Tab-separated table of C-alpha atoms and ligand atoms in Angstrom:
chain	number	residue	atom	x	y	z
A	1	MET	CA	-24.925	-17.090	9.992
A	2	ASP	CA	-24.333	-15.671	12.961
A	3	SER	CA	-19.775	-15.654	13.552
A	4	LYS	CA	-19.573	-19.346	15.695
A	5	THR	CA	-20.824	-20.613	12.280
A	6	ILE	CA	-19.144	-18.101	9.694
A	7	ILE	CA	-15.902	-18.982	10.847
A	8	ALA	CA	-16.322	-23.237	11.166
A	9	GLU	CA	-17.868	-22.808	7.201
A	10	THR	CA	-15.235	-20.243	6.555
A	11	ASP	CA	-11.884	-22.376	8.105
A	12	LYS	CA	-13.443	-25.824	7.263
A	13	TYR	CA	-13.123	-24.689	2.840
A	14	TYR	CA	-10.747	-21.946	2.250
A	15	LEU	CA	-7.034	-22.657	2.593
A	16	PRO	CA	-5.616	-22.464	6.136
A	17	VAL	CA	-3.114	-19.305	4.676
A	18	PHE	CA	-4.384	-16.819	7.009
A	19	SER	CA	-3.378	-16.713	10.602
A	20	ARG	CA	-7.051	-15.420	11.689
A	21	TYR	CA	-8.608	-13.297	14.725
A	22	LYS	CA	-11.944	-15.175	15.167
A	23	VAL	CA	-13.812	-12.103	14.572
A	24	ALA	CA	-16.724	-12.292	11.952
A	25	PHE	CA	-18.288	-8.390	9.950
A	26	THR	CA	-21.132	-8.446	8.251
A	27	HIS	CA	-21.176	-4.653	7.539
A	28	GLY	CA	-20.170	-1.247	7.981
A	29	LYS	CA	-19.983	2.887	9.113
A	30	GLY	CA	-17.910	5.219	8.267
A	31	CYS	CA	-14.548	3.911	10.413
A	32	TYR	CA	-16.828	0.899	12.070
A	33	LEU	CA	-17.201	-1.976	11.248
A	34	TYR	CA	-20.135	-4.629	12.983
A	35	ASP	CA	-19.433	-8.583	13.330
A	36	ALA	CA	-22.335	-11.330	12.859
A	37	GLU	CA	-23.803	-10.337	16.631
A	38	GLY	CA	-23.949	-6.431	16.271
A	39	LYS	CA	-20.306	-5.376	18.177
A	40	ALA	CA	-19.040	-2.207	16.969
A	41	TYR	CA	-14.958	-2.262	16.134
A	42	LEU	CA	-13.252	0.852	15.656
A	43	ASP	CA	-11.216	0.151	12.166
A	44	PHE	CA	-7.911	1.600	12.933
A	45	LEU	CA	-6.403	-0.889	10.619
A	46	GLY	CA	-8.933	-0.167	7.569
A	47	GLY	CA	-8.554	-3.452	5.270
A	48	ILE	CA	-5.042	-2.291	5.979
A	49	ALA	CA	-4.893	0.857	4.148
A	50	VAL	CA	-7.413	0.218	1.740
A	51	ASN	CA	-11.198	1.741	2.822
A	52	ALA	CA	-9.776	5.104	2.071
A	53	LEU	CA	-13.281	6.284	2.603
A	54	GLY	CA	-14.447	4.097	5.471
A	55	TYR	CA	-17.432	1.441	5.122
A	56	ALA	CA	-20.589	2.674	3.064
A	57	HIS	CA	-20.186	6.248	2.155
A	58	PRO	CA	-22.266	7.283	0.106
A	59	VAL	CA	-20.297	8.502	-2.670
A	60	LEU	CA	-18.612	4.864	-3.403
A	61	VAL	CA	-22.212	3.124	-2.920
A	62	LYS	CA	-23.833	5.370	-5.170
A	63	ALA	CA	-21.074	4.974	-7.883
A	64	LEU	CA	-20.651	1.240	-8.093
A	65	SER	CA	-24.705	0.512	-7.551
A	66	GLU	CA	-25.175	3.005	-10.888
A	67	GLN	CA	-22.134	1.242	-12.743
A	68	ALA	CA	-23.224	-1.977	-11.278
A	69	ALA	CA	-26.680	-1.450	-13.443
A	70	LYS	CA	-25.006	0.330	-16.870
A	71	LEU	CA	-21.864	-1.741	-17.460
A	72	THR	CA	-20.013	-3.825	-15.251
A	73	HIS	CA	-17.501	-5.316	-17.366
A	74	CYS	CA	-16.084	-4.874	-21.069
A	75	SER	CA	-13.177	-6.214	-22.812
A	76	ASN	CA	-10.087	-3.500	-23.198
A	77	ILE	CA	-10.621	-4.475	-27.243
A	78	PHE	CA	-13.094	-1.677	-26.240
A	79	TYR	CA	-13.076	1.906	-24.806
A	80	THR	CA	-15.550	2.606	-21.960
A	81	ASP	CA	-16.509	5.942	-21.006
A	82	ILE	CA	-15.661	5.007	-17.219
A	83	GLN	CA	-12.393	3.751	-18.114
A	84	ALA	CA	-11.838	7.482	-19.410
A	85	LYS	CA	-13.339	9.248	-16.977
A	86	ALA	CA	-10.764	7.578	-14.743
A	87	VAL	CA	-7.702	7.470	-16.437
A	88	LYS	CA	-7.381	11.354	-16.778
A	89	LEU	CA	-8.264	11.788	-13.879
A	90	VAL	CA	-5.349	9.064	-12.014
A	91	SER	CA	-3.270	11.264	-13.826
A	92	GLU	CA	-4.193	14.228	-12.670
A	93	VAL	CA	-3.645	13.392	-8.636
A	94	THR	CA	-0.503	10.706	-9.568
A	95	GLY	CA	1.237	13.538	-11.730
A	96	PHE	CA	1.660	11.387	-14.473
A	97	ASP	CA	1.237	11.385	-18.299
A	98	ARG	CA	0.374	7.762	-18.953
A	99	VAL	CA	-1.633	5.044	-16.184
A	100	PHE	CA	-2.287	1.343	-16.486
A	101	PHE	CA	-4.852	-0.322	-13.879
A	102	ALA	CA	-4.457	-4.066	-13.383
A	103	ASN	CA	-6.341	-5.952	-10.135
A	104	SER	CA	-3.692	-5.305	-7.133
A	105	GLY	CA	-0.734	-4.637	-5.411
A	106	ALA	CA	1.203	-7.757	-6.842
A	107	GLU	CA	0.475	-7.081	-10.375
A	108	ALA	CA	1.218	-3.320	-10.346
A	109	ASN	CA	4.352	-4.223	-9.125
A	110	GLU	CA	4.451	-7.305	-11.997
A	111	GLY	CA	3.704	-4.676	-15.028
A	112	ALA	CA	6.545	-2.036	-13.928
A	113	MET	CA	9.339	-4.825	-13.265
A	114	LYS	CA	8.205	-6.165	-17.525
A	115	LEU	CA	8.140	-2.758	-18.200
A	116	ALA	CA	11.264	-2.446	-16.531
A	117	ARG	CA	12.758	-5.355	-17.879
A	118	LYS	CA	11.885	-4.513	-21.401
A	119	PHE	CA	12.869	-0.840	-21.497
A	120	GLY	CA	16.690	-2.863	-19.869
A	121	VAL	CA	16.912	-5.219	-22.381
A	122	SER	CA	15.660	-3.440	-25.587
A	123	GLN	CA	18.890	-1.466	-24.320
A	124	ASP	CA	21.608	-3.654	-23.080
A	125	PRO	CA	20.590	-7.875	-23.109
A	126	CYS	CA	22.377	-6.833	-20.274
A	127	LYS	CA	21.007	-4.564	-18.665
A	128	TYR	CA	18.493	-6.915	-17.110
A	129	LYS	CA	18.639	-6.501	-12.993
A	130	ILE	CA	16.127	-5.221	-10.501
A	131	ILE	CA	17.645	-4.007	-7.502
A	132	SER	CA	14.849	-3.557	-4.210
A	133	ALA	CA	15.602	-3.418	0.035
A	134	GLU	CA	16.182	-5.432	2.866
A	135	GLU	CA	12.701	-5.994	4.243
A	136	SER	CA	10.996	-4.499	1.427
A	137	PHE	CA	7.454	-6.332	0.334
A	138	HIS	CA	5.903	-5.688	-3.116
A	139	GLY	CA	3.355	-8.325	-3.368
A	140	ARG	CA	2.762	-12.894	-3.453
A	141	THR	CA	3.795	-13.507	-7.340
A	142	PHE	CA	6.536	-15.064	-8.187
A	143	ASP	CA	8.783	-12.774	-9.682
A	144	THR	CA	7.463	-9.799	-6.682
A	145	LEU	CA	8.702	-12.745	-3.835
A	146	ALA	CA	11.417	-12.145	-5.884
A	147	ALA	CA	11.947	-8.514	-5.304
A	148	THR	CA	10.650	-8.623	-1.658
A	149	GLY	CA	13.514	-8.401	0.568
A	150	HIS	CA	12.117	-10.754	3.119
A	151	GLU	CA	13.587	-14.451	3.414
A	152	HIS	CA	9.916	-15.332	5.220
A	153	TYR	CA	7.521	-15.049	2.291
A	154	ARG	CA	9.868	-16.204	-0.311
A	155	VAL	CA	10.937	-19.250	1.762
A	156	GLY	CA	9.885	-22.981	-0.470
A	157	TYR	CA	9.196	-20.723	-3.298
A	158	GLY	CA	12.233	-21.589	-5.232
A	159	PRO	CA	14.158	-21.290	-7.584
A	160	LEU	CA	12.672	-17.581	-8.357
A	161	PRO	CA	13.183	-15.663	-11.063
A	162	ALA	CA	16.342	-14.362	-11.303
A	163	GLY	CA	17.812	-10.987	-11.475
A	164	HIS	CA	16.669	-9.865	-8.444
A	165	GLU	CA	19.129	-8.136	-5.587
A	166	PHE	CA	18.961	-6.929	-2.599
A	167	VAL	CA	20.318	-3.523	-0.754
A	168	ASN	CA	19.709	-2.031	2.916
A	169	TYR	CA	16.747	0.724	3.004
A	170	GLY	CA	18.549	4.028	3.135
A	171	ASP	CA	21.784	2.920	2.746
A	172	LEU	CA	23.198	4.615	-0.074
A	173	LYS	CA	26.199	3.682	-0.088
A	174	GLU	CA	25.735	0.027	-0.894
A	175	LEU	CA	23.417	1.053	-3.347
A	176	GLU	CA	26.320	2.909	-5.276
A	177	GLU	CA	28.520	-0.547	-4.967
A	178	THR	CA	25.936	-2.415	-6.668
A	179	MET	CA	25.331	-0.219	-9.400
A	180	ASP	CA	25.766	-1.241	-13.003
A	181	ASP	CA	24.760	-0.636	-16.136
A	182	GLU	CA	23.213	-4.342	-16.140
A	183	VAL	CA	20.599	-2.613	-13.574
A	184	CYS	CA	17.658	-1.964	-15.896
A	185	ALA	CA	15.889	-1.049	-12.305
A	186	VAL	CA	15.299	0.288	-8.634
A	187	LEU	CA	12.351	-0.626	-6.649
A	188	LEU	CA	11.426	0.732	-4.135
A	189	GLU	CA	9.163	1.723	-1.497
A	190	PRO	CA	8.704	5.428	-0.553
A	191	ILE	CA	8.023	4.515	2.789
A	192	GLN	CA	8.188	0.680	3.839
A	193	GLY	CA	5.251	-0.509	4.815
A	194	GLU	CA	4.561	-4.064	6.152
A	195	GLY	CA	8.664	-3.523	6.301
A	196	GLY	CA	7.911	-2.254	9.694
A	197	VAL	CA	6.772	1.383	8.857
A	198	HIS	CA	10.214	3.247	7.907
A	199	PRO	CA	9.818	6.517	5.652
A	200	ALA	CA	12.784	6.534	4.140
A	201	THR	CA	14.638	9.729	3.869
A	202	LYS	CA	15.287	12.775	0.883
A	203	GLU	CA	18.860	12.523	1.005
A	204	TYR	CA	18.310	8.567	0.232
A	205	LEU	CA	16.196	9.201	-2.458
A	206	GLN	CA	17.677	11.940	-4.178
A	207	GLY	CA	20.658	9.642	-4.268
A	208	VAL	CA	18.760	7.270	-5.967
A	209	ARG	CA	17.852	9.416	-8.132
A	210	ALA	CA	20.731	10.154	-8.949
A	211	LEU	CA	22.118	6.747	-9.146
A	212	CYS	CA	19.310	5.832	-11.672
A	213	ASP	CA	20.489	8.873	-13.898
A	214	LYS	CA	23.764	7.189	-13.987
A	215	TYR	CA	23.748	4.769	-14.634
A	216	HIS	CA	19.970	5.004	-17.022
A	217	ALA	CA	18.189	2.686	-15.351
A	218	LEU	CA	15.005	3.061	-14.409
A	219	LEU	CA	13.662	4.295	-10.550
A	220	ILE	CA	10.701	2.616	-9.652
A	221	TYR	CA	7.984	3.827	-6.566
A	222	ASP	CA	5.677	1.165	-5.409
A	223	GLU	CA	3.007	3.606	-3.897
A	224	VAL	CA	0.933	0.211	-3.553
A	225	GLN	CA	0.489	0.962	0.560
A	226	CYS	CA	1.752	4.408	0.936
A	227	GLY	CA	-0.557	6.278	-1.964
A	228	VAL	CA	-3.451	7.335	-2.996
A	229	CYS	CA	-3.238	10.700	-0.246
A	230	ARG	CA	-1.960	8.273	3.070
A	231	SER	CA	1.233	9.972	3.750
A	232	GLY	CA	-0.273	13.377	3.970
A	233	LYS	CA	0.204	13.817	0.149
A	234	TRP	CA	-1.556	12.823	-2.846
A	235	PHE	CA	1.421	10.283	-3.224
A	236	ALA	CA	4.700	9.827	-1.225
A	237	TYR	CA	7.326	11.005	-3.795
A	238	MET	CA	5.356	14.156	-3.123
A	239	LEU	CA	6.508	14.482	0.153
A	240	TYR	CA	10.007	13.830	-1.194
A	241	GLY	CA	9.662	16.074	-4.300
A	242	VAL	CA	11.546	12.965	-5.769
A	243	LYS	CA	9.723	11.936	-8.922
A	244	PRO	CA	10.094	8.017	-10.100
A	245	ASP	CA	9.799	6.871	-13.583
A	246	VAL	CA	7.412	4.019	-12.771
A	247	MET	CA	4.738	4.376	-9.765
A	248	THR	CA	3.019	1.922	-8.526
A	249	PHE	CA	-0.320	1.829	-7.111
A	250	ALA	CA	-3.201	-0.788	-5.168
A	251	LYS	CA	-4.517	-0.173	-1.882
A	252	GLY	CA	-6.768	2.355	-0.913
A	253	ILE	CA	-7.268	4.401	-5.235
A	254	GLY	CA	-10.800	1.752	-5.279
A	255	GLY	CA	-11.551	2.475	-1.784
A	256	GLY	CA	-11.674	-1.416	-0.935
A	257	PHE	CA	-12.503	-2.480	-4.442
A	258	PRO	CA	-9.356	-4.292	-6.130
A	259	VAL	CA	-7.592	-2.685	-8.713
A	260	GLY	CA	-4.097	-1.576	-9.010
A	261	GLY	CA	-1.576	-0.128	-11.908
A	262	PHE	CA	0.967	2.009	-12.447
A	263	CYS	CA	2.056	5.073	-14.115
A	264	VAL	CA	4.875	6.378	-16.361
A	265	ASP	CA	5.524	9.391	-17.889
A	266	GLU	CA	5.540	9.849	-22.455
A	267	LYS	CA	9.063	9.222	-22.501
A	268	TYR	CA	7.984	6.170	-21.716
A	269	ALA	CA	4.862	4.979	-22.571
A	270	HIS	CA	5.328	3.102	-25.551
A	271	VAL	CA	8.325	0.875	-24.231
A	272	PHE	CA	4.944	-1.558	-24.119
A	273	ALA	CA	3.631	-1.477	-27.668
A	274	PRO	CA	0.898	-2.863	-28.006
A	275	GLY	CA	-0.373	-6.957	-27.282
A	276	ASP	CA	2.736	-6.844	-24.961
A	277	HIS	CA	1.343	-6.869	-22.195
A	278	GLY	CA	-1.863	-6.585	-20.883
A	279	SER	CA	-5.428	-8.029	-17.615
A	280	THR	CA	-8.696	-8.994	-18.202
A	281	PHE	CA	-10.118	-8.073	-15.940
A	282	GLY	CA	-7.278	-4.391	-15.358
A	283	GLY	CA	-9.644	-0.916	-15.699
A	284	ASN	CA	-12.194	-2.669	-15.335
A	285	ALA	CA	-15.895	-0.164	-15.686
A	286	ILE	CA	-16.819	-1.045	-11.935
A	287	ALA	CA	-13.508	-1.045	-10.724
A	288	CYS	CA	-12.868	2.393	-12.772
A	289	ALA	CA	-16.353	3.551	-11.160
A	290	ALA	CA	-14.899	2.924	-7.728
A	291	VAL	CA	-11.446	5.007	-9.035
A	292	PHE	CA	-13.915	7.784	-10.153
A	293	ALA	CA	-15.500	7.918	-7.255
A	294	THR	CA	-12.854	7.752	-4.502
A	295	LEU	CA	-10.155	9.885	-6.326
A	296	SER	CA	-13.171	12.704	-6.934
A	297	THR	CA	-14.277	12.156	-3.311
A	298	LEU	CA	-10.533	12.567	-1.617
A	299	LYS	CA	-9.715	15.607	-4.546
A	300	SER	CA	-13.118	17.231	-3.519
A	301	GLU	CA	-12.553	16.741	-0.179
A	302	ASN	CA	-9.134	18.120	0.305
A	303	MET	CA	-8.321	15.216	2.319
A	304	ALA	CA	-4.750	15.152	1.143
A	305	ASP	CA	-3.990	18.045	4.528
A	306	LYS	CA	-6.612	17.184	6.558
A	307	VAL	CA	-4.369	14.178	6.501
A	308	VAL	CA	-1.826	16.354	7.045
A	309	ALA	CA	-3.212	17.684	10.489
A	310	LYS	CA	-4.910	14.256	11.726
A	311	GLY	CA	-1.851	12.759	11.300
A	312	ARG	CA	0.709	15.300	12.877
A	313	TYR	CA	-2.867	14.991	16.150
A	314	PHE	CA	-2.596	11.257	16.132
A	315	LYS	CA	0.881	10.970	16.252
A	316	ALA	CA	1.215	13.370	19.032
A	317	GLN	CA	-1.287	11.344	20.770
A	318	LEU	CA	0.677	8.093	20.452
A	319	GLN	CA	3.789	10.447	21.537
A	320	LYS	CA	2.940	11.242	24.915
A	321	LEU	CA	1.747	7.429	25.359
A	322	ALA	CA	5.910	6.500	24.091
A	323	ALA	CA	6.888	8.886	26.967
A	324	LYS	CA	4.232	7.057	29.704
A	325	TYR	CA	5.420	4.023	29.074
A	326	PRO	CA	9.213	4.331	28.207
A	327	ASP	CA	9.520	0.500	28.968
A	328	LYS	CA	7.560	-1.002	26.773
A	329	VAL	CA	7.802	1.961	23.618
A	330	LYS	CA	11.007	2.842	21.711
A	331	GLU	CA	9.210	4.970	19.123
A	332	VAL	CA	6.679	6.062	16.751
A	333	ARG	CA	7.326	6.996	13.011
A	334	GLY	CA	5.256	7.624	10.038
A	335	GLU	CA	4.449	10.589	8.031
A	336	GLY	CA	0.293	10.712	7.453
A	337	LEU	CA	-2.391	8.067	8.390
A	338	LEU	CA	0.124	5.836	8.414
A	339	LEU	CA	1.975	5.496	11.397
A	340	GLY	CA	3.719	2.265	13.532
A	341	MET	CA	4.430	2.799	17.106
A	342	ASP	CA	7.803	0.032	17.656
A	343	LEU	CA	7.468	-1.651	20.677
A	344	LYS	CA	10.404	-3.318	22.946
A	345	LYS	CA	9.164	-6.552	21.992
A	346	LYS	CA	6.902	-8.646	20.173
A	347	GLY	CA	3.127	-7.205	19.737
A	348	GLY	CA	0.335	-9.577	19.816
A	349	GLN	CA	-0.923	-9.051	22.729
A	350	VAL	CA	-0.940	-5.459	22.437
A	351	VAL	CA	-3.063	-6.778	19.493
A	352	THR	CA	-5.379	-8.818	20.254
A	353	ALA	CA	-6.270	-6.607	24.200
A	354	CYS	CA	-7.310	-4.134	21.557
A	355	LEU	CA	-9.285	-6.286	19.273
A	356	ASP	CA	-11.109	-7.277	23.122
A	357	LYS	CA	-11.845	-3.784	23.609
A	358	GLY	CA	-12.789	-2.789	19.851
A	359	LEU	CA	-10.584	-1.779	18.249
A	360	ILE	CA	-8.862	-3.384	15.282
A	361	VAL	CA	-5.183	-2.549	14.939
A	362	ASN	CA	-2.759	-4.870	13.888
A	363	CYS	CA	1.344	-5.875	14.322
A	364	THR	CA	3.673	-5.469	10.860
A	365	ALA	CA	7.577	-6.563	11.491
A	366	ASP	CA	6.759	-8.415	14.704
A	367	THR	CA	7.225	-5.133	17.061
A	368	VAL	CA	5.053	-2.203	14.665
A	369	ILE	CA	1.853	-1.347	16.128
A	370	ARG	CA	0.774	-0.207	12.329
A	371	LEU	CA	-2.019	2.451	12.058
A	372	VAL	CA	-4.107	2.732	8.607
A	373	PRO	CA	-7.021	4.207	9.770
A	374	PRO	CA	-9.294	5.493	7.456
A	375	LEU	CA	-8.502	8.831	5.779
A	376	ILE	CA	-11.748	10.222	6.719
A	377	VAL	CA	-11.223	9.167	10.459
A	378	THR	CA	-12.011	11.820	12.979
A	379	GLU	CA	-9.850	13.466	15.697
A	380	LYS	CA	-12.803	11.622	18.281
A	381	GLU	CA	-11.758	8.298	16.734
A	382	ILE	CA	-8.827	8.799	17.207
A	383	ASP	CA	-9.133	10.181	21.218
A	384	GLU	CA	-11.187	6.191	21.213
A	385	ALA	CA	-8.330	4.745	19.808
A	386	VAL	CA	-5.655	6.286	21.648
A	387	ALA	CA	-7.540	5.753	25.006
A	388	ILE	CA	-7.956	2.001	23.895
A	389	LEU	CA	-4.381	1.530	23.383
A	390	ASP	CA	-3.191	3.528	26.067
A	391	GLN	CA	-5.310	0.376	28.344
A	392	ALA	CA	-3.121	-2.150	25.907
A	393	LEU	CA	0.017	-0.786	26.598
A	394	ALA	CA	-0.711	-0.947	30.625
A	395	LYS	CA	-1.538	-4.756	30.102
A	396	PHE	CA	1.031	-5.124	28.454
B	1	PLP	C1	-0.139	-4.596	-0.346
B	1	PLP	C2	0.763	-3.763	-0.725
B	1	PLP	C3	1.624	-4.794	-1.880
B	1	PLP	C4	0.677	-6.319	-2.212
B	1	PLP	O1	-0.205	-5.821	-2.764
B	1	PLP	P1	-1.884	-6.693	-3.259
B	1	PLP	O2	-3.222	-6.067	-3.676
B	1	PLP	O3	-1.701	-7.782	-1.809
B	1	PLP	O4	-0.993	-7.688	-4.334
B	1	PLP	C5	2.822	-4.796	-2.976
B	1	PLP	N1	3.637	-3.360	-2.522
B	1	PLP	C6	3.043	-2.655	-1.005
B	1	PLP	C7	4.024	-2.194	-0.586
B	1	PLP	C8	1.815	-3.349	-0.393
B	1	PLP	O5	1.693	-2.800	0.894
């Protein structure tokens, strides 16, 4: 199929919920995607922080094909060898005792909030409130929308589940005024992704932690985007040294295979009794093969440390661009390979200019060019991306 046919057929049958660029990909290799006519695109979006190992990584390809030939799916009322391997490795790299597998980021957050509700109302029927941040993003299901601090995603879907409140991200005083004994959880991204790449400060997270302890509320981190070595640590909480009670993950953990989940310490391992929560596909054999292959590769390659070095290099290059175009670029923010270039006006034009020149980036929160390349990206590829961004900014 040529690009024109792919686009026409998709647009004819797919619900029009995405505003798509008119580019149709058929395959990828490393940090490059190829369209149906063979044109190469350097991918600095990585499926939105998903393709940690890029495309067609030999370890992931082998693990998935071998698992597909052995066992694809088996109910969670039984055990599988690959789930035993994956769950142990996730526990090790997250630093949590217990893990639950779901299939997406939203489902991971749903599960984490259900656990928090159960934890709260089992002490006091009024302890049900979940506080999250303005400009946060937690998913598209009803309850994750109810926790998402951005009107744009929520409008038209009411009534949303009750029991949610919002505070401004980074404002400890406001949280202090909002907290009370009815709060069962505070849900935060340690680095806001969709909201425009806003890292928290250590002092803020320390303060949030202390308030959660004071009111016996669970601190939940949504590490769906900033986790899995993206920040330069296995998980962003390690960057700040402030550990949550519950942490959710998804995006990068399956290297492109849909996997999500959450983890808790032993202390909260029995909030759910058998039958209280579950998933047909969660922790599926192929998903676990993807998780095991992705995480063991990141581990054996010391990827977190490499991301620190690559991120530092990339950020320095972006800061040079910011200095070159002071009337166009407001600020460069982020940690590791979760970087954002905040522009002084809407950035859609930069995205399309880059795309024309074979570089994939996206724009979030209207003005922020988000840069989340595969973690395997090289300095040479970073230079190539920066050169294209330079040209795009020159015309902007
Ligand atoms: C992407 C994202 C989600 C939602 O994940 P889905 O897999 O699309 O459901 C939730 N939280 C954060 C921080 C995200 O970046």
